[in-house]
Short mmCIF file of C-alpha atoms in Angstrom, two decimals:
data_model
loop_
_atom_site.label_atom_id
_atom_site.label_comp_id
_atom_site.label_asym_id
_atom_site.label_seq_id
_atom_site.Cartn_x
_atom_site.Cartn_y
_atom_site.Cartn_z
CA UNK P 1 -0.04 0.05 0.04
CA UNK P 2 1.36 3.43 -0.95
CA UNK P 3 0.48 6.46 1.19
CA UNK P 4 0.40 9.22 -1.47
CA UNK P 5 -1.55 12.13 0.05
CA UNK P 6 -2.07 13.91 3.41
CA UNK P 7 -4.66 16.08 5.03
CA UNK P 8 -4.46 18.28 8.13
CA UNK P 9 -7.48 18.25 10.37
CA UNK P 10 -8.73 21.76 11.27
CA UNK P 11 -11.37 22.72 13.84
CA UNK P 12 -13.88 23.29 11.15
CA UNK P 13 -13.71 19.56 10.24
CA UNK P 14 -14.87 18.45 13.74
CA UNK P 15 -18.24 17.28 14.97
CA UNK P 16 -19.93 18.23 18.25
CA UNK P 17 -17.75 15.56 20.00
CA UNK P 18 -14.64 17.42 18.86
CA UNK P 19 -13.65 14.44 16.67
CA UNK P 20 -13.26 14.41 12.83
CA UNK P 21 -16.75 14.25 11.23
CA UNK P 22 -17.10 10.96 9.36
CA UNK P 23 -18.77 12.66 6.43
CA UNK P 24 -15.71 14.98 6.03
CA UNK P 25 -13.37 11.99 6.04
CA UNK P 26 -15.52 10.20 3.52
CA UNK P 27 -15.45 13.20 1.30
CA UNK P 28 -11.57 13.28 1.46
CA UNK P 29 -11.36 9.56 0.81
CA UNK P 30 -13.67 9.77 -2.17
CA UNK P 31 -11.60 12.65 -3.59
CA UNK P 32 -8.25 10.93 -3.13
CA UNK P 33 -9.61 7.55 -4.36
CA UNK P 34 -10.90 9.22 -7.57
CA UNK P 35 -7.47 10.75 -8.17
CA UNK P 36 -5.82 7.38 -7.54
CA UNK P 37 -8.17 5.54 -9.91
CA UNK P 38 -7.68 8.19 -12.54
CA UNK P 39 -3.87 7.71 -12.34
CA UNK P 40 -4.26 3.90 -12.47
CA UNK P 41 -6.58 3.98 -15.48
CA UNK P 42 -4.91 6.89 -17.14
CA UNK P 43 -8.41 8.25 -17.71
CA UNK P 44 -10.34 11.27 -16.50
CA UNK P 45 -13.66 9.75 -17.43
CA UNK P 46 -14.67 7.28 -14.74
CA UNK P 47 -17.22 6.97 -12.01
CA UNK P 48 -17.38 5.38 -8.58
CA UNK P 49 -19.67 2.36 -8.76
CA UNK P 50 -19.30 0.85 -5.31
CA UNK P 51 -17.89 1.80 -2.00
CA UNK P 52 -18.03 -1.10 0.56
CA UNK P 53 -18.44 -0.72 4.26
CA UNK P 54 -16.16 1.74 6.06
CA UNK P 55 -14.50 0.70 9.36
CA UNK P 56 -13.84 3.68 11.58
CA UNK P 57 -11.17 2.50 14.07
CA UNK P 58 -9.67 5.47 15.89
CA UNK P 59 -10.98 8.96 16.31
CA UNK P 60 -9.02 11.86 14.75
CA UNK P 61 -8.86 15.42 16.21
CA UNK P 62 -7.85 18.87 15.17
CA UNK P 63 -4.13 19.06 14.48
CA UNK P 64 -3.85 15.42 13.32
CA UNK P 65 -2.22 14.86 10.02
CA UNK P 66 -3.87 12.00 8.13
CA UNK P 67 -2.25 9.86 5.40
CA UNK P 68 -4.33 8.21 2.70
CA UNK P 69 -3.15 4.89 1.39
CA UNK P 70 -4.42 3.09 -1.79
CA UNK P 71 -3.66 -0.04 -3.60
CA UNK P 72 -5.25 -1.90 -6.55
CA UNK P 73 -7.03 -5.10 -5.57
CA UNK P 74 -8.29 -6.29 -8.94
CA UNK P 75 -9.03 -5.23 -12.54
CA UNK P 76 -12.11 -5.88 -14.69
CA UNK P 77 -12.51 -5.07 -18.35
CA UNK P 78 -13.65 -1.51 -17.57
CA UNK P 79 -13.19 -1.29 -13.84
CA UNK P 80 -10.51 -1.03 -11.19
CA UNK P 81 -11.05 -2.15 -7.54
CA UNK P 82 -8.99 -0.41 -4.93
CA UNK P 83 -8.51 -0.59 -1.16
CA UNK P 84 -8.06 2.32 1.13
CA UNK P 85 -6.52 2.87 4.51
CA UNK P 86 -6.29 6.15 6.38
CA UNK P 87 -3.80 6.50 9.31
CA UNK P 88 -2.48 9.19 11.63
CA UNK P 89 0.91 10.29 10.13
CA UNK P 90 2.68 10.76 13.40
CA UNK P 91 1.32 7.79 15.50
CA UNK P 92 0.59 5.48 12.52
CA UNK P 93 -2.72 4.63 14.27
CA UNK P 94 -5.31 3.37 11.84
CA UNK P 95 -8.21 5.86 11.44
CA UNK P 96 -10.36 4.11 8.88
CA UNK P 97 -10.31 1.47 6.06
CA UNK P 98 -12.37 0.56 3.07
CA UNK P 99 -11.70 -2.81 1.57
CA UNK P 100 -13.46 -2.29 -1.79
CA UNK P 101 -13.95 0.79 -3.96
CA UNK P 102 -14.87 0.08 -7.62
CA UNK P 103 -14.34 2.75 -10.33
CA UNK P 104 -15.63 2.21 -13.90
CA UNK P 105 -14.09 3.72 -17.03
CA UNK P 106 -16.85 5.36 -19.11
CA UNK P 107 -17.30 7.04 -22.50
CA UNK P 108 -18.91 10.35 -23.26
CA UNK P 109 -22.39 8.72 -23.11
CA UNK P 110 -21.70 7.31 -19.64
CA UNK P 111 -21.33 3.74 -20.85
CA UNK P 112 -18.55 1.45 -19.60
CA UNK P 113 -15.57 1.12 -21.94
CA UNK P 114 -12.35 -0.99 -21.52
CA UNK P 115 -9.54 0.75 -19.82
CA UNK P 116 -6.82 -1.12 -21.52
CA UNK P 117 -4.94 -2.07 -18.34
CA UNK P 118 -3.34 -5.46 -17.81
CA UNK P 119 -3.48 -7.30 -14.51
CA UNK P 120 0.31 -7.18 -14.06
CA UNK P 121 0.26 -3.39 -14.78
CA UNK P 122 -1.92 -2.61 -11.69
#
């Protein structure tokens, strides 16, 4: 797993319990996963098809620096499946994980098209 991006938690990102709001974290994960999938497929035209259950493990608070890790799990004809882990950069504590995120390569009409990747290229 490669940890390619980071995000600093600010007070505006907290919920009423003074912990990172899960919706904010999901937004960041979705954004970073989309960028990762785009780089893997070498395509700007793809959509998220599925995001599996999210396991929130450790609360994060203002001042924490989060790292987002992604890896390819499998390839379909037009899709790529990736795994995500979020951890605290300083303590290495796991914050959240998603085992399955599927992105599909599409054409201008929104229909799936082959991405041209080979399994050993992922």
